[in-house]
Short mmCIF file of C-alpha atoms in Angstrom, two decimals:
data_model
loop_
_atom_site.label_atom_id
_atom_site.label_comp_id
_atom_site.label_asym_id
_atom_site.label_seq_id
_atom_site.Cartn_x
_atom_site.Cartn_y
_atom_site.Cartn_z
CA MET A 1 27.12 -13.12 40.53
CA CYS A 2 30.15 -11.86 42.45
CA ASP A 3 32.60 -13.83 40.41
CA GLN A 4 31.02 -12.51 37.20
CA THR A 5 31.38 -8.80 37.83
CA PHE A 6 34.21 -6.70 39.21
CA LEU A 7 34.76 -2.98 39.51
CA ALA A 8 37.90 -1.05 38.61
CA ILE A 9 38.18 2.75 38.49
CA THR A 10 39.82 4.37 35.43
CA PHE A 11 39.60 7.77 33.78
CA GLY A 12 38.62 8.19 30.16
CA PRO A 13 35.82 8.70 27.65
CA CYS A 14 32.47 7.29 28.71
CA ASP A 15 30.95 4.76 26.28
CA SER A 16 27.61 6.45 26.63
CA CYS A 17 28.16 10.22 26.83
CA SER A 18 31.75 10.38 25.48
CA GLU A 19 32.79 12.76 28.26
CA ASN A 20 36.15 12.29 29.93
CA ARG A 21 35.31 11.21 33.45
CA PRO A 22 36.11 8.69 36.13
CA LEU A 23 34.69 5.51 34.75
CA MET A 24 32.96 2.65 36.49
CA ASN A 25 34.28 -0.36 34.62
CA LEU A 26 31.61 -2.97 34.79
CA TYR A 27 31.75 -6.37 33.15
CA ILE A 28 28.34 -7.87 32.42
CA LYS A 29 28.60 -11.38 30.97
CA THR A 30 32.23 -10.75 30.02
CA GLU A 31 31.41 -7.65 28.01
CA PRO A 32 33.17 -4.53 29.27
CA ILE A 33 31.03 -1.47 29.91
CA ASN A 34 32.88 1.76 30.61
CA TYR A 35 30.25 4.22 31.80
CA CYS A 36 30.71 7.32 33.92
CA SER A 37 28.75 7.27 37.17
CA LEU A 38 26.02 9.53 35.76
CA CYS A 39 25.36 7.31 32.76
CA MET A 40 25.51 4.26 34.98
CA GLU A 41 22.68 5.74 37.06
CA ILE A 42 20.70 6.62 33.93
CA MET A 43 21.17 3.11 32.63
CA ALA A 44 19.89 1.69 35.86
CA CYS A 45 16.83 3.94 35.70
CA GLN A 46 16.19 3.00 32.10
CA GLY A 47 15.81 -0.59 33.21
CA LEU A 48 17.96 -1.99 30.45
CA ALA A 49 18.06 -5.73 30.27
CA SER A 50 21.38 -6.90 31.68
CA GLY A 51 24.02 -7.02 28.98
CA GLU A 52 22.36 -4.44 26.73
CA THR A 53 24.47 -1.50 25.66
CA LEU A 54 24.29 0.62 22.56
CA LYS A 55 27.23 -1.34 21.20
CA SER A 56 25.70 -4.74 21.84
CA LEU A 57 22.34 -3.64 20.44
CA LYS A 58 23.97 -2.34 17.27
CA ALA A 59 25.91 -5.59 16.94
CA GLU A 60 22.73 -7.63 17.40
CA SER A 61 20.98 -5.39 14.87
CA GLU A 62 23.69 -6.14 12.31
CA THR A 63 23.57 -9.87 13.03
CA LEU A 64 19.79 -9.96 12.65
CA ARG A 65 19.89 -7.98 9.41
CA LYS A 66 22.48 -10.38 7.97
CA LYS A 67 20.43 -13.35 9.14
CA LEU A 68 17.30 -11.93 7.44
CA GLU A 69 19.23 -11.45 4.20
CA GLU A 70 20.58 -14.99 4.31
CA GLU A 71 17.20 -16.54 5.05
CA ARG A 72 15.58 -14.63 2.20
CA LYS A 73 18.42 -15.57 -0.17
CA LYS A 74 18.21 -19.27 0.69
CA LEU A 75 14.58 -19.38 -0.44
CA HIS A 76 15.24 -17.44 -3.64
CA ASP A 77 15.56 -20.60 -5.74
CA VAL A 78 13.98 -19.29 -8.94
CA GLU A 79 12.53 -16.14 -10.50
CA LEU A 80 8.74 -15.75 -10.92
CA GLU A 81 9.37 -14.91 -14.59
CA LYS A 82 11.03 -18.27 -15.12
CA VAL A 83 8.19 -20.22 -13.48
CA ALA A 84 5.72 -18.14 -15.50
CA GLU A 85 7.18 -19.29 -18.84
CA LYS A 86 4.75 -22.17 -18.53
CA ALA A 87 1.77 -19.80 -18.27
CA GLU A 88 -0.45 -19.10 -21.24
CA ALA A 89 0.50 -16.04 -23.25
CA LEU A 90 -1.95 -13.18 -23.18
CA GLY A 91 -3.43 -12.14 -26.50
CA GLU A 92 -3.67 -8.52 -27.54
CA LEU A 93 -5.74 -6.39 -25.24
CA ASN A 94 -8.22 -3.91 -26.65
CA MET A 95 -9.15 -1.52 -23.85
CA LYS A 96 -11.85 0.97 -24.75
CA THR A 97 -12.99 4.07 -22.91
CA ARG A 98 -16.70 3.64 -22.18
CA ARG A 99 -17.39 6.76 -20.11
CA THR A 100 -15.64 10.04 -19.45
CA LEU A 101 -16.82 11.74 -16.25
CA LYS A 102 -16.50 15.50 -16.56
CA GLY A 103 -17.46 17.93 -13.87
CA HIS A 104 -14.53 18.50 -11.57
CA GLY A 105 -13.09 21.99 -11.89
CA ASN A 106 -9.64 20.90 -10.85
CA LYS A 107 -7.25 17.94 -10.57
CA VAL A 108 -8.86 14.64 -9.59
CA LEU A 109 -6.73 13.24 -6.77
CA CYS A 110 -8.57 10.11 -5.67
CA MET A 111 -11.49 7.88 -6.55
CA ASP A 112 -13.25 4.78 -5.25
CA TRP A 113 -15.98 2.44 -6.48
CA CYS A 114 -19.15 1.65 -4.59
CA LYS A 115 -19.85 -2.08 -4.01
CA ASP A 116 -22.84 -1.72 -6.35
CA LYS A 117 -20.31 -1.59 -9.24
CA ARG A 118 -21.90 1.50 -10.74
CA ARG A 119 -21.31 4.42 -8.39
CA ILE A 120 -17.99 6.20 -8.03
CA VAL A 121 -16.81 8.82 -5.54
CA SER A 122 -14.02 11.17 -6.58
CA SER A 123 -12.25 14.05 -4.86
CA SER A 124 -10.21 16.92 -6.23
CA GLN A 125 -7.73 19.67 -5.47
CA ASP A 126 -10.39 22.37 -5.19
CA GLY A 127 -12.14 20.61 -2.33
CA LYS A 128 -15.01 19.12 -4.29
CA VAL A 129 -16.14 15.56 -3.69
CA ILE A 130 -18.56 14.13 -6.28
CA VAL A 131 -20.58 10.91 -6.33
CA TRP A 132 -21.23 9.72 -9.90
CA ASP A 133 -23.47 7.11 -11.47
CA ALA A 134 -20.91 5.71 -13.90
CA PHE A 135 -23.56 4.06 -16.11
CA THR A 136 -25.37 7.35 -16.85
CA THR A 137 -22.48 9.76 -15.99
CA ASN A 138 -24.93 11.73 -13.81
CA LYS A 139 -23.64 13.44 -10.69
CA GLU A 140 -25.71 12.15 -7.80
CA HIS A 141 -24.16 14.09 -4.95
CA ALA A 142 -21.62 16.86 -4.60
CA VAL A 143 -20.08 18.37 -1.50
CA THR A 144 -17.47 21.07 -1.07
CA MET A 145 -15.02 20.30 1.69
CA PRO A 146 -13.68 23.16 3.84
CA THR A 147 -10.19 22.30 2.61
CA THR A 148 -8.30 22.01 -0.64
CA TRP A 149 -6.32 18.97 -1.84
CA VAL A 150 -8.75 16.26 -0.85
CA MET A 151 -6.23 13.47 -1.37
CA ALA A 152 -8.27 10.61 -0.06
CA CYS A 153 -11.82 9.42 -0.52
CA ALA A 154 -13.58 6.12 0.02
CA TYR A 155 -17.02 4.59 -0.37
CA ALA A 156 -18.56 2.81 2.62
CA PRO A 157 -19.30 -0.91 2.10
CA SER A 158 -23.04 -0.28 2.51
CA GLY A 159 -22.99 2.43 -0.16
CA CYS A 160 -24.67 4.77 2.30
CA ALA A 161 -21.72 7.00 3.16
CA ILE A 162 -18.43 8.34 1.87
CA ALA A 163 -15.26 9.33 3.70
CA CYS A 164 -12.75 11.94 2.58
CA GLY A 165 -9.96 14.21 3.76
CA GLY A 166 -6.73 15.92 2.84
CA LEU A 167 -4.96 19.09 3.95
CA ASP A 168 -7.42 19.47 6.82
CA ASN A 169 -5.55 16.56 8.53
CA LYS A 170 -8.91 14.89 9.15
CA CYS A 171 -11.04 12.15 7.72
CA SER A 172 -14.72 13.07 7.63
CA VAL A 173 -17.68 10.81 6.93
CA TYR A 174 -20.73 12.07 5.01
CA PRO A 175 -23.87 9.91 5.11
CA LEU A 176 -25.49 9.84 1.66
CA SER A 177 -29.22 10.34 1.58
CA LEU A 178 -31.63 9.41 -1.16
CA ASP A 179 -32.81 13.01 -1.22
CA LYS A 180 -30.47 14.60 -3.75
CA ASP A 181 -31.25 18.11 -2.59
CA GLU A 182 -30.29 17.48 1.00
CA ASN A 183 -27.28 19.40 2.25
CA LEU A 184 -24.62 16.75 2.70
CA ALA A 185 -22.32 19.06 4.61
CA ALA A 186 -24.84 19.38 7.44
CA LYS A 187 -24.55 15.72 8.43
CA LYS A 188 -20.76 15.60 8.23
CA LYS A 189 -18.93 13.72 10.99
CA SER A 190 -15.24 14.24 11.75
CA VAL A 191 -13.72 10.87 12.53
CA ALA A 192 -9.93 10.89 12.25
CA MET A 193 -7.54 13.54 13.49
CA HIS A 194 -3.92 13.45 12.36
CA THR A 195 -1.17 16.00 12.80
CA ASN A 196 -0.47 16.25 9.09
CA TYR A 197 -2.33 15.71 5.81
CA LEU A 198 -4.55 12.70 5.23
CA SER A 199 -3.09 10.66 2.35
CA GLY A 200 -5.41 7.64 2.33
CA CYS A 201 -8.52 6.23 3.91
CA THR A 202 -10.57 3.07 3.64
CA PHE A 203 -13.49 1.55 5.52
CA THR A 204 -12.82 -1.89 6.98
CA ASN A 205 -15.43 -4.64 6.47
CA SER A 206 -18.23 -2.42 7.75
CA ASP A 207 -19.27 1.22 7.89
CA MET A 208 -18.16 1.26 11.53
CA GLN A 209 -14.39 1.52 11.24
CA ILE A 210 -12.01 3.54 9.10
CA LEU A 211 -8.31 3.03 8.49
CA THR A 212 -6.31 6.16 7.64
CA SER A 213 -2.77 7.01 6.55
CA SER A 214 -1.15 10.37 7.04
CA GLY A 215 1.76 12.67 6.26
CA ASP A 216 2.47 12.55 10.00
CA GLY A 217 4.10 9.15 9.45
CA THR A 218 1.40 7.06 11.09
CA SER A 219 -1.62 5.02 10.12
CA ALA A 220 -4.60 4.68 12.42
CA LEU A 221 -7.81 2.73 12.92
CA TRP A 222 -10.87 4.72 14.09
CA ASP A 223 -14.38 4.00 15.29
CA VAL A 224 -16.70 6.03 13.06
CA GLU A 225 -19.52 6.52 15.56
CA SER A 226 -17.42 7.86 18.44
CA GLY A 227 -14.37 9.12 16.58
CA GLN A 228 -12.26 7.13 18.99
CA LEU A 229 -8.76 6.00 18.03
CA LEU A 230 -8.76 2.20 18.21
CA GLN A 231 -5.18 1.46 17.15
CA SER A 232 -2.25 3.38 15.77
CA PHE A 233 0.58 2.09 13.66
CA HIS A 234 4.06 3.56 14.03
CA GLY A 235 7.14 2.52 12.10
CA HIS A 236 7.46 4.62 8.97
CA SER A 237 10.18 7.24 9.23
CA ALA A 238 8.45 9.66 6.84
CA ASP A 239 5.00 10.42 5.35
CA VAL A 240 2.73 7.43 4.85
CA LEU A 241 1.32 7.90 1.34
CA THR A 242 -0.90 4.89 0.79
CA LEU A 243 -2.57 1.91 2.39
CA ASP A 244 -4.59 -1.13 1.39
CA LEU A 245 -6.56 -3.58 3.50
CA ALA A 246 -6.05 -7.32 2.96
CA PRO A 247 -8.95 -9.17 1.28
CA SER A 248 -11.26 -10.19 4.11
CA GLU A 249 -10.63 -13.93 3.72
CA THR A 250 -6.95 -13.57 4.47
CA GLY A 251 -7.21 -12.04 7.89
CA ASN A 252 -6.61 -8.84 9.70
CA THR A 253 -3.69 -7.12 8.06
CA PHE A 254 -3.02 -4.11 5.89
CA VAL A 255 -0.05 -2.82 3.93
CA SER A 256 1.19 0.79 3.86
CA GLY A 257 3.77 2.57 1.70
CA GLY A 258 5.64 5.77 2.40
CA SER A 259 8.13 8.45 1.50
CA ASP A 260 10.72 6.40 3.40
CA LYS A 261 10.64 4.00 0.38
CA LYS A 262 9.32 1.23 2.62
CA ALA A 263 6.23 -0.93 2.40
CA ASN A 264 5.14 -2.25 5.80
CA VAL A 265 2.61 -4.95 6.62
CA TRP A 266 0.70 -4.48 9.89
CA ASP A 267 -1.48 -6.57 12.18
CA LEU A 268 -4.70 -4.55 12.67
CA ARG A 269 -5.39 -5.83 16.17
CA SER A 270 -1.96 -5.58 17.77
CA GLY A 271 -0.58 -2.61 15.86
CA GLN A 272 2.54 -4.65 15.19
CA ASN A 273 4.62 -4.19 12.04
CA VAL A 274 4.97 -7.81 10.91
CA GLN A 275 6.90 -7.47 7.64
CA SER A 276 8.85 -4.75 5.88
CA PHE A 277 10.09 -4.35 2.31
CA ASP A 278 12.55 -1.67 1.26
CA THR A 279 13.68 -2.35 -2.30
CA HIS A 280 12.16 0.74 -3.93
CA ASP A 281 14.46 3.67 -4.73
CA SER A 282 11.92 6.39 -4.08
CA ASP A 283 8.54 7.20 -2.50
CA ILE A 284 5.90 4.51 -2.71
CA ASN A 285 2.72 6.21 -3.94
CA CYS A 286 0.34 3.27 -3.97
CA VAL A 287 0.07 -0.28 -2.64
CA LYS A 288 -2.59 -2.86 -3.56
CA TYR A 289 -3.10 -6.44 -2.44
CA TYR A 290 -3.13 -9.24 -5.01
CA PRO A 291 -6.67 -10.76 -5.05
CA SER A 292 -5.62 -13.91 -3.13
CA GLY A 293 -4.05 -11.81 -0.37
CA ASP A 294 -0.69 -13.61 -0.68
CA ALA A 295 1.09 -10.70 -2.35
CA PHE A 296 0.85 -6.98 -2.99
CA ALA A 297 1.95 -4.57 -5.73
CA SER A 298 3.43 -1.12 -5.30
CA ALA A 299 3.82 1.97 -7.51
CA SER A 300 6.71 4.33 -6.91
CA ASP A 301 8.30 7.61 -7.95
CA ASP A 302 11.28 5.50 -9.07
CA SER A 303 9.09 4.74 -12.18
CA THR A 304 8.73 1.06 -11.32
CA CYS A 305 5.95 -1.09 -9.96
CA ARG A 306 6.88 -4.17 -7.98
CA LEU A 307 5.27 -7.34 -6.71
CA PHE A 308 6.06 -8.54 -3.18
CA ASP A 309 5.10 -12.03 -2.08
CA LEU A 310 4.16 -12.13 1.61
CA ARG A 311 4.84 -15.82 2.21
CA ALA A 312 8.26 -15.72 0.49
CA ASP A 313 8.87 -12.40 2.28
CA ARG A 314 10.54 -10.73 -0.73
CA GLU A 315 10.12 -8.82 -3.94
CA VAL A 316 9.37 -11.32 -6.70
CA SER A 317 8.85 -9.13 -9.75
CA ILE A 318 9.62 -5.67 -11.03
CA TYR A 319 7.56 -3.98 -13.76
CA SER A 320 9.73 -1.42 -15.48
CA LYS A 321 11.12 -0.28 -18.81
CA ASP A 322 13.97 2.07 -19.69
CA SER A 323 11.46 4.10 -21.68
CA ILE A 324 9.29 4.69 -18.60
CA MET A 325 10.94 7.56 -16.78
CA PHE A 326 8.09 9.07 -14.83
CA GLY A 327 6.76 8.07 -11.45
CA ALA A 328 3.94 5.56 -11.12
CA ALA A 329 1.11 6.98 -9.03
CA SER A 330 -1.48 4.23 -8.71
CA VAL A 331 -1.95 0.51 -9.34
CA ASP A 332 -4.69 -2.09 -9.22
CA PHE A 333 -5.09 -5.75 -10.20
CA SER A 334 -7.71 -7.24 -12.48
CA LEU A 335 -10.04 -9.81 -10.87
CA SER A 336 -7.77 -12.81 -11.45
CA GLY A 337 -4.60 -10.93 -10.59
CA ARG A 338 -3.14 -11.62 -14.02
CA LEU A 339 -3.18 -7.99 -15.13
CA LEU A 340 -1.74 -5.01 -13.26
CA PHE A 341 -3.00 -1.58 -14.31
CA ALA A 342 -0.68 1.28 -13.41
CA GLY A 343 -1.20 5.02 -13.87
CA TYR A 344 1.85 7.23 -14.40
CA ASN A 345 2.88 10.87 -14.21
CA ASP A 346 3.54 10.84 -17.98
CA TYR A 347 -0.26 10.72 -18.50
CA THR A 348 -0.32 7.05 -19.56
CA ILE A 349 -1.64 3.81 -18.09
CA ASN A 350 0.54 0.75 -18.59
CA VAL A 351 -0.99 -2.69 -18.35
CA TRP A 352 1.43 -5.39 -17.14
CA ASP A 353 1.34 -9.18 -17.27
CA VAL A 354 1.84 -9.83 -13.55
CA LEU A 355 3.34 -13.31 -14.03
CA LYS A 356 5.62 -12.75 -17.02
CA GLY A 357 6.64 -9.22 -16.07
CA THR A 358 5.99 -7.84 -19.56
CA ARG A 359 3.93 -4.86 -20.60
CA VAL A 360 0.86 -5.87 -22.61
CA ALA A 361 -0.68 -2.48 -23.36
CA ILE A 362 -0.21 1.29 -23.09
CA LEU A 363 -3.37 3.34 -22.74
CA PHE A 364 -3.48 6.99 -23.76
CA GLY A 365 -6.25 9.52 -23.38
CA HIS A 366 -5.64 11.50 -20.24
CA GLU A 367 -4.17 14.95 -20.75
CA ASN A 368 -2.32 15.12 -17.48
CA ARG A 369 -1.01 12.82 -14.72
CA VAL A 370 -3.04 9.77 -13.83
CA SER A 371 -3.41 10.14 -10.08
CA SER A 372 -5.74 7.32 -9.15
CA LEU A 373 -6.84 4.01 -10.66
CA ARG A 374 -9.27 1.33 -9.43
CA VAL A 375 -10.82 -1.80 -10.91
CA SER A 376 -14.56 -2.13 -10.25
CA PRO A 377 -15.69 -4.62 -7.56
CA ASP A 378 -16.84 -7.20 -10.15
CA GLY A 379 -13.79 -6.65 -12.35
CA THR A 380 -15.79 -5.61 -15.42
CA ALA A 381 -14.21 -2.17 -15.77
CA PHE A 382 -11.60 0.10 -14.31
CA CYS A 383 -11.70 3.82 -13.66
CA SER A 384 -8.81 6.28 -13.74
CA GLY A 385 -8.78 9.79 -12.28
CA SER A 386 -6.42 12.43 -13.61
CA TRP A 387 -5.00 15.90 -13.10
CA ASP A 388 -6.83 16.74 -16.37
CA ASN A 389 -9.97 17.02 -14.15
CA THR A 390 -11.68 13.97 -15.65
CA LEU A 391 -12.27 10.31 -14.84
CA ARG A 392 -12.37 7.59 -17.49
CA VAL A 393 -14.06 4.22 -17.25
CA ARG A 394 -12.53 1.58 -19.50
CA GLN A 395 -13.23 -2.04 -20.41
CA GLU A 396 -11.84 -4.81 -22.53
CA GLY A 397 -13.29 -4.02 -25.95
CA ARG A 398 -13.94 -7.44 -27.41
CA GLY A 399 -17.61 -8.13 -27.01
CA VAL A 400 -17.26 -11.87 -26.62
CA GLY A 401 -14.80 -14.08 -24.80
CA ARG A 402 -11.25 -13.75 -26.08
CA GLU A 403 -9.04 -16.55 -27.25
CA LEU A 404 -6.26 -17.75 -25.01
CA LYS A 405 -3.47 -19.54 -26.80
CA GLN A 406 -1.48 -22.23 -25.01
CA GLY A 407 1.44 -23.73 -26.93
CA GLY A 408 -0.43 -24.02 -30.20
CA THR A 409 -3.81 -25.03 -28.80
CA THR A 410 -6.44 -22.34 -28.89
CA LEU A 411 -8.74 -22.25 -25.88
CA TYR A 412 -11.99 -20.35 -25.90
CA GLY A 413 -12.74 -18.86 -22.54
CA MET B 1 26.50 17.05 29.44
CA LEU B 2 23.28 15.77 30.89
CA ILE B 3 21.52 16.45 27.57
CA HIS B 4 24.26 14.61 25.71
CA SER B 5 23.83 11.52 27.81
CA MET B 6 20.06 11.79 27.49
CA GLN B 7 20.49 11.81 23.73
CA SER B 8 22.60 8.69 23.88
CA SER B 9 20.04 6.96 26.11
CA SER B 10 17.40 7.68 23.50
CA ASN B 11 19.86 6.31 20.93
CA THR B 12 19.89 3.17 23.06
CA ALA B 13 16.10 3.12 23.21
CA ARG B 14 15.92 3.52 19.45
CA ALA B 15 18.48 0.74 18.93
CA ARG B 16 16.53 -1.50 21.29
CA ARG B 17 13.30 -0.90 19.34
CA ALA B 18 15.12 -1.66 16.08
CA VAL B 19 16.46 -4.92 17.49
CA GLN B 20 13.01 -5.94 18.78
CA GLN B 21 11.50 -5.20 15.35
CA LEU B 22 14.24 -7.18 13.57
CA ARG B 23 13.74 -10.11 15.97
CA ILE B 24 10.06 -10.23 14.98
CA GLU B 25 10.83 -10.02 11.27
CA ALA B 26 13.58 -12.65 11.47
CA SER B 27 11.28 -15.13 13.20
CA ILE B 28 8.55 -15.35 10.56
CA GLU B 29 8.08 -18.53 8.52
CA ARG B 30 9.02 -18.17 4.85
CA ILE B 31 8.42 -20.33 1.81
CA LYS B 32 10.52 -20.76 -1.33
CA VAL B 33 9.98 -18.42 -4.25
CA SER B 34 9.32 -21.46 -6.47
CA LYS B 35 6.34 -22.44 -4.28
CA ALA B 36 5.09 -18.84 -3.97
CA SER B 37 5.32 -18.38 -7.76
CA ALA B 38 3.53 -21.66 -8.44
CA ASP B 39 0.69 -20.58 -6.15
CA LEU B 40 0.38 -17.17 -7.83
CA MET B 41 0.28 -18.86 -11.24
CA HIS B 42 -2.31 -21.34 -10.03
CA TYR B 43 -4.56 -18.58 -8.73
CA CYS B 44 -4.31 -16.63 -12.02
CA GLY B 45 -5.03 -19.78 -13.97
CA GLU B 46 -8.07 -20.72 -11.90
CA GLN B 47 -9.58 -17.22 -11.82
CA GLY B 48 -8.57 -16.11 -15.30
CA LYS B 49 -11.66 -17.47 -17.02
CA TYR B 50 -13.86 -15.28 -14.79
CA ASP B 51 -11.81 -12.12 -15.34
CA PRO B 52 -13.81 -9.70 -17.54
CA LEU B 53 -10.85 -7.38 -18.19
CA LEU B 54 -8.93 -10.39 -19.54
CA MET B 55 -11.72 -12.20 -21.35
CA GLY B 56 -14.14 -9.48 -22.41
CA ILE B 57 -17.87 -9.35 -21.70
CA PRO B 58 -20.74 -10.25 -24.04
CA ALA B 59 -22.43 -7.01 -25.10
CA SER B 60 -25.80 -8.22 -23.84
CA GLU B 61 -24.44 -8.46 -20.29
CA ASN B 62 -22.40 -5.28 -20.33
CA PRO B 63 -24.00 -2.35 -18.51
CA PHE B 64 -21.39 0.04 -19.94
CA LYS B 65 -21.95 -0.94 -23.55
CA ASP B 66 -23.68 1.82 -25.46
CA LYS B 67 -27.06 0.59 -26.63
CA LYS B 68 -27.50 0.88 -30.37
CA PRO B 69 -29.95 3.61 -31.28
CA CYS B 70 -33.40 2.27 -32.17
CA THR B 71 -35.01 3.28 -35.38
CA ILE B 72 -38.71 3.87 -35.21
CA LEU B 73 -40.34 2.52 -38.35
#
């Protein structure tokens, strides 16, 4: 040790506080550290690993970032679009609106399907949360939240409860009873408490846990019964706007997107941020996992949607057109993952071929921004919620199986 | 002056956290885009025939299809 370090006293600017002071010149592993005695004491109290200084950490940061870039580049041997040239071309789609759900008095901000594939919960700017039977368009339940801008709502896996929240900074769970006249608000349970607005919520595999995202920059996992915080997830440097849980077969992770333009993948148990993607140019409004769990799509205010492959650790496709100039608010995949439905602020829904990167349909009908879009659990329909106060349920219009053409051969599905 | 050096120590703490995060991200196993793309294509191909938004649904099985009005003779 003694032959590794030696002290010499000089006067000059401290590396840490920049004040002109008598400096303790220390050499740790041949790297010079010129700290004043005060900063030297602080460093000792901080318990820095030997050799760590702001300079060395910044240098290591740069090295690691370059290494990450190189690794990702090395594996970028081909574009998804190129590989997908071999895939069958999609025929013309014929999406038809089957139901229009009217009843909200203000902008619909969020919606979710029940696992029974027929019920839908939706929430709006005026604080109303409505449970619909999408087959009959009847309203089964309605509750008025003590807050406006209910930006998040979710159906419990059992179908027996809903969760919602917004400007109240909380996520509340309402058990749904079979008695339609019962006062839902009476049984309300406050589960999550954030320090800013609730932007997203979802139940995990059971009714017992809820995952939330918030304008306070964090996501959190809560126990519904006790309201206890089980895990929190820190890493975004601005509002977290969206989250999606990985399909249950692929393990315990979720992805979140934020105003910091980043999409982060998290381990539910450890709270660790395991992967990060920052290629978007603006806020990420929505993230959704690809059905296999190996990738996820994002929708952003930069008017593009993108596909990120988790095993390749990079963006593999971008869904955009010069003619699309408005932000994308919400995305979801069809059952096979071949189609990506995206709702935009220009009132349209664009349907993309996920593999080839081309747009296969534009859907009109909403009279204001499309704020929320979800495919039903069995993939037979998708529902879109809009600032025009309505929700629309749409399906592929051909009554029988469509033809798929593959290089001249016609296949009947 | 004390506050200034406190700020720089938190700069150090922040830099340390950034380095730890980057170390984790740099250490993950990655696969080639060609392999990832092939797997995505394979999944779409396998599941495509069961995808109702791609293939359509026979009217008899479709709960959203409007039933034709019945005429009472």
